[in-house]
Tab-separated table of C-alpha atoms and ligand atoms in Angstrom:
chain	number	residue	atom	x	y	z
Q	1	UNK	CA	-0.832	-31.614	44.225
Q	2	UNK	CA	1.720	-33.317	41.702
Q	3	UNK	CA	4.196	-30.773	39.831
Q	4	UNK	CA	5.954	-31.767	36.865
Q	5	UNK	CA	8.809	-30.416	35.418
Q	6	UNK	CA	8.751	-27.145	33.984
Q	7	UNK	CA	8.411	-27.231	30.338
Q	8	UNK	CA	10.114	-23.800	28.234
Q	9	UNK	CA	8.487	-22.516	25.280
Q	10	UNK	CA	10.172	-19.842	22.872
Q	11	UNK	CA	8.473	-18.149	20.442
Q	12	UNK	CA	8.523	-15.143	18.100
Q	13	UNK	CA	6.388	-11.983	18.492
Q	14	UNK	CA	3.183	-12.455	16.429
Q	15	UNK	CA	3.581	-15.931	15.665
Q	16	UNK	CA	1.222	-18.945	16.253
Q	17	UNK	CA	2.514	-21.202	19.446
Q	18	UNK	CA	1.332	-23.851	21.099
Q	19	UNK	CA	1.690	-24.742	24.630
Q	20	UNK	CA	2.149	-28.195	25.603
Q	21	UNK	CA	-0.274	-29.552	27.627
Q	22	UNK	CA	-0.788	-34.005	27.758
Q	23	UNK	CA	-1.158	-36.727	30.447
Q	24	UNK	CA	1.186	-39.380	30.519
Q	25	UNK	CA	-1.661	-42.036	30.705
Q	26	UNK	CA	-3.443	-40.747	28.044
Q	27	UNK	CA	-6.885	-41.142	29.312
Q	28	UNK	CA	-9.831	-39.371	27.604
Q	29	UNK	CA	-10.147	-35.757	28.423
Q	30	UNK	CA	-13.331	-35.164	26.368
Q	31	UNK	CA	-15.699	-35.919	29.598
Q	32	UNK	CA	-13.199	-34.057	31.536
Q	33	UNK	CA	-12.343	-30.472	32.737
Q	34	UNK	CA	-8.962	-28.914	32.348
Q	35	UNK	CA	-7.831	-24.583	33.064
Q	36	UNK	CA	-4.983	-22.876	31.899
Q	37	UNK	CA	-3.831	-19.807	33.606
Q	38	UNK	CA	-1.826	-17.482	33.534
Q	39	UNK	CA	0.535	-17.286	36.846
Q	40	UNK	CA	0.888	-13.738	36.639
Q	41	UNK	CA	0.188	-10.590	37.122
Q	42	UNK	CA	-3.399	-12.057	38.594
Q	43	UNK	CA	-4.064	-15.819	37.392
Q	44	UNK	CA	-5.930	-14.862	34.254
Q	45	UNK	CA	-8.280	-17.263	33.007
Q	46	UNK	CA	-6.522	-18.559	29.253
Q	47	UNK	CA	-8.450	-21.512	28.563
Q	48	UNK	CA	-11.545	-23.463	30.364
Q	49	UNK	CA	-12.240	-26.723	28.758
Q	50	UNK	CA	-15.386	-28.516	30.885
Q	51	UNK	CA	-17.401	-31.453	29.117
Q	52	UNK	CA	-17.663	-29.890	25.927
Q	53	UNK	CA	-18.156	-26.778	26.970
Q	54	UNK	CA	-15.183	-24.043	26.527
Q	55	UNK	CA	-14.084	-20.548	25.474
Q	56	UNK	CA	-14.843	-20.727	22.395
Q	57	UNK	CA	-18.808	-22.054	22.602
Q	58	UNK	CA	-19.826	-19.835	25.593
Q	59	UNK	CA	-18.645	-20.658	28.688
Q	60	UNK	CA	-17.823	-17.090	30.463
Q	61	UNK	CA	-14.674	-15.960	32.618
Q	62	UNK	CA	-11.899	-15.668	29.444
Q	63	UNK	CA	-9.599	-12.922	30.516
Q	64	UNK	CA	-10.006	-10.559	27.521
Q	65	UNK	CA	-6.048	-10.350	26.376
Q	66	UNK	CA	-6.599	-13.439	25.536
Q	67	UNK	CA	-10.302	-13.593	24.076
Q	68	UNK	CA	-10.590	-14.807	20.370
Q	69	UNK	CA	-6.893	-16.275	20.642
Q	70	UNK	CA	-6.764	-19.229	22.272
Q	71	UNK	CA	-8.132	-22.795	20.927
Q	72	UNK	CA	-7.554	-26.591	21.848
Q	73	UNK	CA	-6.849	-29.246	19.708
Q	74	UNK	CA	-10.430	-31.331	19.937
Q	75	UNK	CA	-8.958	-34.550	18.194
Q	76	UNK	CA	-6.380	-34.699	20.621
Q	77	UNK	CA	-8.439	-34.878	23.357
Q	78	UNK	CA	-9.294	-38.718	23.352
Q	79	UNK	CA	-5.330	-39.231	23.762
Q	80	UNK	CA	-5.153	-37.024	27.033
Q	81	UNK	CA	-3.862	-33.952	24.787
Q	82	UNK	CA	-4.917	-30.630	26.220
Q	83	UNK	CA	-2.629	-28.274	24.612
Q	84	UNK	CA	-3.658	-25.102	23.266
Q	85	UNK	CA	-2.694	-22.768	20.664
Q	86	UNK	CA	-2.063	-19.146	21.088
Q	87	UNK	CA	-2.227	-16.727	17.875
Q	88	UNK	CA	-0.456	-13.854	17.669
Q	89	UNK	CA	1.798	-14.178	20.857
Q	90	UNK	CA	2.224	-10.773	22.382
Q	91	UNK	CA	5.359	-9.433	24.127
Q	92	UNK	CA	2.884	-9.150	27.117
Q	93	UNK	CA	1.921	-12.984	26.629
Q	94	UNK	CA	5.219	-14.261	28.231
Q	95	UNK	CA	5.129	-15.329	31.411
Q	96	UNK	CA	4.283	-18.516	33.688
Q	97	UNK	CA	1.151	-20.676	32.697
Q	98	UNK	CA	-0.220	-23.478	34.544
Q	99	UNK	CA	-2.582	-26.459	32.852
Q	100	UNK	CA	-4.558	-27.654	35.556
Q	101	UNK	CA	-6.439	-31.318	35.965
Q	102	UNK	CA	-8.890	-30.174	39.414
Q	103	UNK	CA	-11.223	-33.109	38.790
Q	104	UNK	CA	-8.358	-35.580	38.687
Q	105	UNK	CA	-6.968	-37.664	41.501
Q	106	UNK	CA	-4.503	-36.247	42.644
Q	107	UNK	CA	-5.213	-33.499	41.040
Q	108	UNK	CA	-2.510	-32.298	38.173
Q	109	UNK	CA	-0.791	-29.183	37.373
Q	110	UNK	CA	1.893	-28.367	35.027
Q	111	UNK	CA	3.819	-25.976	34.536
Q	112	UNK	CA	4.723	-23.989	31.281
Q	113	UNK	CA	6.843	-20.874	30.471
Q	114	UNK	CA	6.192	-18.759	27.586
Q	115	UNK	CA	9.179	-16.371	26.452
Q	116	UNK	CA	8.034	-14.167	23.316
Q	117	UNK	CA	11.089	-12.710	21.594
Q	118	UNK	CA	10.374	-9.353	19.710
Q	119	UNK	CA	10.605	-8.426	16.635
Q	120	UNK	CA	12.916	-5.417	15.240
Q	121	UNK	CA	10.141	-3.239	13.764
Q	122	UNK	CA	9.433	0.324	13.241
Q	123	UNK	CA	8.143	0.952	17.058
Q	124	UNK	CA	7.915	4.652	16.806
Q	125	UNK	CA	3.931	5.025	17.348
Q	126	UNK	CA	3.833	2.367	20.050
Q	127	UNK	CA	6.729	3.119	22.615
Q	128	UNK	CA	7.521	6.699	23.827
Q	129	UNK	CA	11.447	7.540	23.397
Q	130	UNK	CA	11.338	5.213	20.205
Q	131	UNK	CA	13.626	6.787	17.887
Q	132	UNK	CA	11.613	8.818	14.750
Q	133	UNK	CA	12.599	8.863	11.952
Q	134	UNK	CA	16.248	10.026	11.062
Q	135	UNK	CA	16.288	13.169	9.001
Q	136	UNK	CA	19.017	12.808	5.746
Q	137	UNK	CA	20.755	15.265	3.742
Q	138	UNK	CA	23.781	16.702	2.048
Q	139	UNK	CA	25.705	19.158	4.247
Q	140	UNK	CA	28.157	20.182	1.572
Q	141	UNK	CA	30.433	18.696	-1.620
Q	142	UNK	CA	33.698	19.296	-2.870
Q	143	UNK	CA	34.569	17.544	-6.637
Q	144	UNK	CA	35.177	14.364	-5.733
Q	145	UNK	CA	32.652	13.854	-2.398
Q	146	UNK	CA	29.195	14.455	-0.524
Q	147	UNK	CA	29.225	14.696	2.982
Q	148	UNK	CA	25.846	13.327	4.475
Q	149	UNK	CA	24.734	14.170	7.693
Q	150	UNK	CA	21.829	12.090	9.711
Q	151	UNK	CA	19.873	13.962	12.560
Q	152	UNK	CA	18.463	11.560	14.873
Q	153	UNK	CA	16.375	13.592	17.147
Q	154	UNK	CA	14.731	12.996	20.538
Q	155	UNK	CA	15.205	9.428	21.156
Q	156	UNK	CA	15.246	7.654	24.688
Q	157	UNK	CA	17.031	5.061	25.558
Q	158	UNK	CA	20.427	6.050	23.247
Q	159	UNK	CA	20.022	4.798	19.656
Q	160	UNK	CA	22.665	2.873	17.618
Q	161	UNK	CA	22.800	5.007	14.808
Q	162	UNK	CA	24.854	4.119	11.373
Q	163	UNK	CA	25.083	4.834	7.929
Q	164	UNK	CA	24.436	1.877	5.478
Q	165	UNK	CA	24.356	1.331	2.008
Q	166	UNK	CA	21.645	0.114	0.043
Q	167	UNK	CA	22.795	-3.693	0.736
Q	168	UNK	CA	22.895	-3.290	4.209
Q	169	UNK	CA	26.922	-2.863	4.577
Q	170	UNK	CA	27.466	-0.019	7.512
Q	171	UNK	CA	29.600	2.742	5.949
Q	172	UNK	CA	32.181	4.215	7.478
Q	173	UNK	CA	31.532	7.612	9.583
Q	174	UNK	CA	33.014	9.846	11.977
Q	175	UNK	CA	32.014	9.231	15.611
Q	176	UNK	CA	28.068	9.985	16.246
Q	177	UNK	CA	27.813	13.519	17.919
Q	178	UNK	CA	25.611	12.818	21.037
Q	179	UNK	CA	24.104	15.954	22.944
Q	180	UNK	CA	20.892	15.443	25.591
Q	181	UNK	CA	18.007	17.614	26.418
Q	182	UNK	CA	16.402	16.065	29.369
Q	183	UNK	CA	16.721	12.562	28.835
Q	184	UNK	CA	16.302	12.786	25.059
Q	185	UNK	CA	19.455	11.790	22.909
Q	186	UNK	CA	19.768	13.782	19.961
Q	187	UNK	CA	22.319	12.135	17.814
Q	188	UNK	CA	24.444	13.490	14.339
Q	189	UNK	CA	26.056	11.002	12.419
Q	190	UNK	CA	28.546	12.411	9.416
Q	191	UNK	CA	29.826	10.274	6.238
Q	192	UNK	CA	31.459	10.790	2.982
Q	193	UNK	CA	30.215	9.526	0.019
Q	194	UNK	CA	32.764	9.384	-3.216
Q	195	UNK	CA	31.306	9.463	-6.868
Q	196	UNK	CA	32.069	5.905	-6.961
Q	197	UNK	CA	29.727	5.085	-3.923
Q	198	UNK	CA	26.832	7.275	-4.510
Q	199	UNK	CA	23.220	5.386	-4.583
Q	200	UNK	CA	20.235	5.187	-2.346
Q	201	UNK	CA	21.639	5.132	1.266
Q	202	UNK	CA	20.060	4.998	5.167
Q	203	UNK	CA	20.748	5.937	8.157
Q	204	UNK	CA	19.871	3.402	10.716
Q	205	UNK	CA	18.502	4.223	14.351
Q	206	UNK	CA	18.230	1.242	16.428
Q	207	UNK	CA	17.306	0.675	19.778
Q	208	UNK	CA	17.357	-2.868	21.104
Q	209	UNK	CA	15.828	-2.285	24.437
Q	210	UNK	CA	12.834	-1.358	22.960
Q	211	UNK	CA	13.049	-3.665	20.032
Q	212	UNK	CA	13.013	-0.754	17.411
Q	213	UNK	CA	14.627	0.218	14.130
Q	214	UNK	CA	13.794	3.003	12.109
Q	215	UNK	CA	15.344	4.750	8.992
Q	216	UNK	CA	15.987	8.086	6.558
Q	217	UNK	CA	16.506	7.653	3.089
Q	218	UNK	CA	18.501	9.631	0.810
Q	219	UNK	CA	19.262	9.093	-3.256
Q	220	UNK	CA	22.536	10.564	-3.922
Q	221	UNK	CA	23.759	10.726	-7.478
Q	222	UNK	CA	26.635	12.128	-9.042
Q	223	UNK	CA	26.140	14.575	-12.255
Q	224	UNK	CA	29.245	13.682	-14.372
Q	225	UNK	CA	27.970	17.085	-16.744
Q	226	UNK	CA	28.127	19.611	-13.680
Q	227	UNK	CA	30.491	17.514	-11.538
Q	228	UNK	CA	27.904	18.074	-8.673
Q	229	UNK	CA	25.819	15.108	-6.111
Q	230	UNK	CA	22.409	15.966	-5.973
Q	231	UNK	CA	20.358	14.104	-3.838
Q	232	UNK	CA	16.364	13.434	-3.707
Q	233	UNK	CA	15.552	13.222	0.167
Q	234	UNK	CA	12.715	16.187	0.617
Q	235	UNK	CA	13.811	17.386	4.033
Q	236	UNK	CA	16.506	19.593	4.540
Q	237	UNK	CA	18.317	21.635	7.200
Q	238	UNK	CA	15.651	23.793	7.779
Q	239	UNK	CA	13.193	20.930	9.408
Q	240	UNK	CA	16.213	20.605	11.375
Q	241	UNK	CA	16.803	23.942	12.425
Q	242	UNK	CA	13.482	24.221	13.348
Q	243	UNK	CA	12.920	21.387	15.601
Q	244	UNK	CA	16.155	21.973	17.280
Q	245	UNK	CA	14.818	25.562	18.504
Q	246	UNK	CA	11.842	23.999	19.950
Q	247	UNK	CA	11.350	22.624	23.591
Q	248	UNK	CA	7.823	21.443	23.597
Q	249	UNK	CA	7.026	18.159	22.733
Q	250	UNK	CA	3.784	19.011	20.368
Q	251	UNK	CA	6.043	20.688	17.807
Q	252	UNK	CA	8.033	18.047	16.672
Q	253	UNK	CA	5.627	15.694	16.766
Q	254	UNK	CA	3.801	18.002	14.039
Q	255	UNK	CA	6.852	18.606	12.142
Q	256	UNK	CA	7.366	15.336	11.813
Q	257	UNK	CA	3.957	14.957	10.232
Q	258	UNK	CA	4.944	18.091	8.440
Q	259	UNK	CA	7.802	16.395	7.584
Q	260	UNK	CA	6.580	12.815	6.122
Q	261	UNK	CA	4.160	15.043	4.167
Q	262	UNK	CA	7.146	17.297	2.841
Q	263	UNK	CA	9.431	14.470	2.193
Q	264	UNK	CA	6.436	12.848	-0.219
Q	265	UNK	CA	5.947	15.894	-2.455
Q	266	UNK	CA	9.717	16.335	-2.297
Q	267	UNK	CA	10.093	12.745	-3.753
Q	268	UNK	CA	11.126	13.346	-7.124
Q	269	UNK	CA	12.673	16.705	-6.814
Q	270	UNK	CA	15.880	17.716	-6.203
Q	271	UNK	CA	16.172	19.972	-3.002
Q	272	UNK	CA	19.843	21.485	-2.622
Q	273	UNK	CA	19.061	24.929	-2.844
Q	274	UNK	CA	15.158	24.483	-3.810
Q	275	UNK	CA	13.595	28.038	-2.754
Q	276	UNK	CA	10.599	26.231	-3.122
Q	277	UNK	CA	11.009	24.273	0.235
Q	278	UNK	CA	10.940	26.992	2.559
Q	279	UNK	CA	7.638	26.570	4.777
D	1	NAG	C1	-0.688	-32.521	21.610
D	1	NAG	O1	-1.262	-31.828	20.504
D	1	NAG	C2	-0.464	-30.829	19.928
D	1	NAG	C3	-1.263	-30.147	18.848
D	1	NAG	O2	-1.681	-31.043	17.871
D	1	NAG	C4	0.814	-31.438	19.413
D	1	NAG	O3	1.645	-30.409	18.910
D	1	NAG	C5	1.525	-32.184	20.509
D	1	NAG	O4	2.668	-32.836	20.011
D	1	NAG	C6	0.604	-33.187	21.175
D	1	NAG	N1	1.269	-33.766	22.336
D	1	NAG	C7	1.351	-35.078	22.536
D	1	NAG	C8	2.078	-35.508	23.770
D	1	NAG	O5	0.888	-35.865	21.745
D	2	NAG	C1	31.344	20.856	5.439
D	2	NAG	O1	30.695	20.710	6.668
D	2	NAG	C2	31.564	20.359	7.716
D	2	NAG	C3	30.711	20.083	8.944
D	2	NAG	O2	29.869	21.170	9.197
D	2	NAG	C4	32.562	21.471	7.955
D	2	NAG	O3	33.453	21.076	8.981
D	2	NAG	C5	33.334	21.703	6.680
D	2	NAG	O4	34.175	22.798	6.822
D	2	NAG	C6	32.376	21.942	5.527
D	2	NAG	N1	33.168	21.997	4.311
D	2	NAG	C7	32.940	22.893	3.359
D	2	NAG	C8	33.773	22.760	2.147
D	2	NAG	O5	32.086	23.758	3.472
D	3	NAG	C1	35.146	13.521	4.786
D	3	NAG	O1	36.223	13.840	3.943
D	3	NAG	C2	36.937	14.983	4.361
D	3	NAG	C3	37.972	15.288	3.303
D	3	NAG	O2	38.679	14.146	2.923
D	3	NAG	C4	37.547	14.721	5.720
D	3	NAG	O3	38.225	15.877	6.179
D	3	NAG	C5	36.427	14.401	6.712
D	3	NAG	O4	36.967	14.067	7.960
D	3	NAG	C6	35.608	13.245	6.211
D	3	NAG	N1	34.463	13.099	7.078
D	3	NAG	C7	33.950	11.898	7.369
D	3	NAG	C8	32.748	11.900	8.227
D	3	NAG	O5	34.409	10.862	6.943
């Protein structure tokens, strides 16, 4: 069996990519048959190209990860092309392919390895530990600030958590507050906002080992008639309160439907001292 050289392929979680795939002599694969396979975890069938016949026109045996996905490039075939496209590229999708020649003589493999990079995205229904959402709101004011606190709760592996202003900028805070329950990282994060600085602001939990970012929002504004910040964000201390005197894992996980609900209705209103928000 003749190896070439391993050929790397990089490509970006849920893009289009094609893997490379050609004979050096070019000779005319439409009368041919070539397989690509994936190495590992079992050698799943990717693509099966045999005298017309393929994948895509009813030949059986496609591994289904990869079913509806994968197509060759038929015009290419008459120069000895037998790359193939993959849409959509999973995380799962990297790995070690081979594009296989059986009929030829000597036979020809090649090699080609497929690294997917992910995507920062709101993982939070996908990966357990992902970070929810970070709850946001005023702890207290004096005349001339608001002091925001962010409660990051439950999160596994650690989050990087930061406050950031509506262009992205990281504000400065005090050092996050870090306590664990199990191996859930429950995380407070503390900044000042002036009168000058008040506007729509996040607070940022990212965790790059699981490629996820999610964030709280909350509109402060300054009242130059009362001299007071008010802010918009519809959850308060009380979600918070709540959560944190609950172990099991079902009760969060409906307060924080409770709580994306709450935080809709709250939208428009303010909420320091709202009676109205008490469950
Ligand atoms: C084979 O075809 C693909 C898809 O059209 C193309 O990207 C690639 O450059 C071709 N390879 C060669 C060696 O012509
Ligand atoms: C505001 O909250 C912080 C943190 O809980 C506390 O240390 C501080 O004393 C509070 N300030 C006022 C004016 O209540
Ligand atoms: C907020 O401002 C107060 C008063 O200046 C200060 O004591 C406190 O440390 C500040 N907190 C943060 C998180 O910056």
């Amino acid at each position: 069996m003749l190896h070439s050289s391993v050929v790397a392929v990089a490509a970006l979680e849920g893009s289009d990519t094609v893997l490379p795939c050609a004979l050096s002599t070019k000779q005319n694969l439409v009368q041919m048959l070539f397989d690509w396979r994936k190495k590992a975890p079992n050698k799943q069938e990717v693509f099966m190209y045999d005298e017309g016949c393929h994948y895509n026109n009813g030949l059986q045996g496609q591994d289904k990860l990869f079913r509806g996905r994968v197509s060759h490039f038929p015009e290419e075939l008459e120069s000895g092309n037998a790359s193939i496209i993959i849409r959509n590229v999973r995380m799962a999708d990297s790995g070690e392919y081979t594009c296989d020649f059986p009929r030829l003589q000597p036979e020809q493999t090649f090699i080609i390895k497929l690294v997917v990079e992910c995507v920062l995205k709101d993982r939070s229904e996908e990966k357990s530990g992902a970070a929810p959402k970070p709850y946001t709101w005023i702890l207290n004011t004096t005349e001339d600030r608001a002091l925001l606190k962010c409660e990051v709760p439950g999160a596994s592996p650690k989050p990087k958590v930061e406050w950031q202003d509506s262009d992205g900028n990281i504000l400065p805070a005090e050092e996050p507050q870090v306590s664990y329950r199990g191996d859930r990282c429950y995380i407070t994060l503390l900044t000042n906002v002036t009168k000058m600085k008040t506007n729509l602001l996040h607070c940022v939990a990212t965790q790059e080992e699981l490629c996820h970012v999610t964030h709280g929002e909350i509109y402060v504004h300054y009242h130059e008639k009362t001299g007071e910040f008010k802010s918009c964000s519809g959850v308060g201390v009380f979600i918070w309160g709540w959560v944190s005197g609950v172990l099991t894992v079902a009760a969060p996980l409906a307060l924080f439907v409770a709580a994306k609900h709450i935080r809709k209705r709250g939208l428009l209103r303010e909420n320091r001292d709202d009676p109205s928000k008490d469950p």
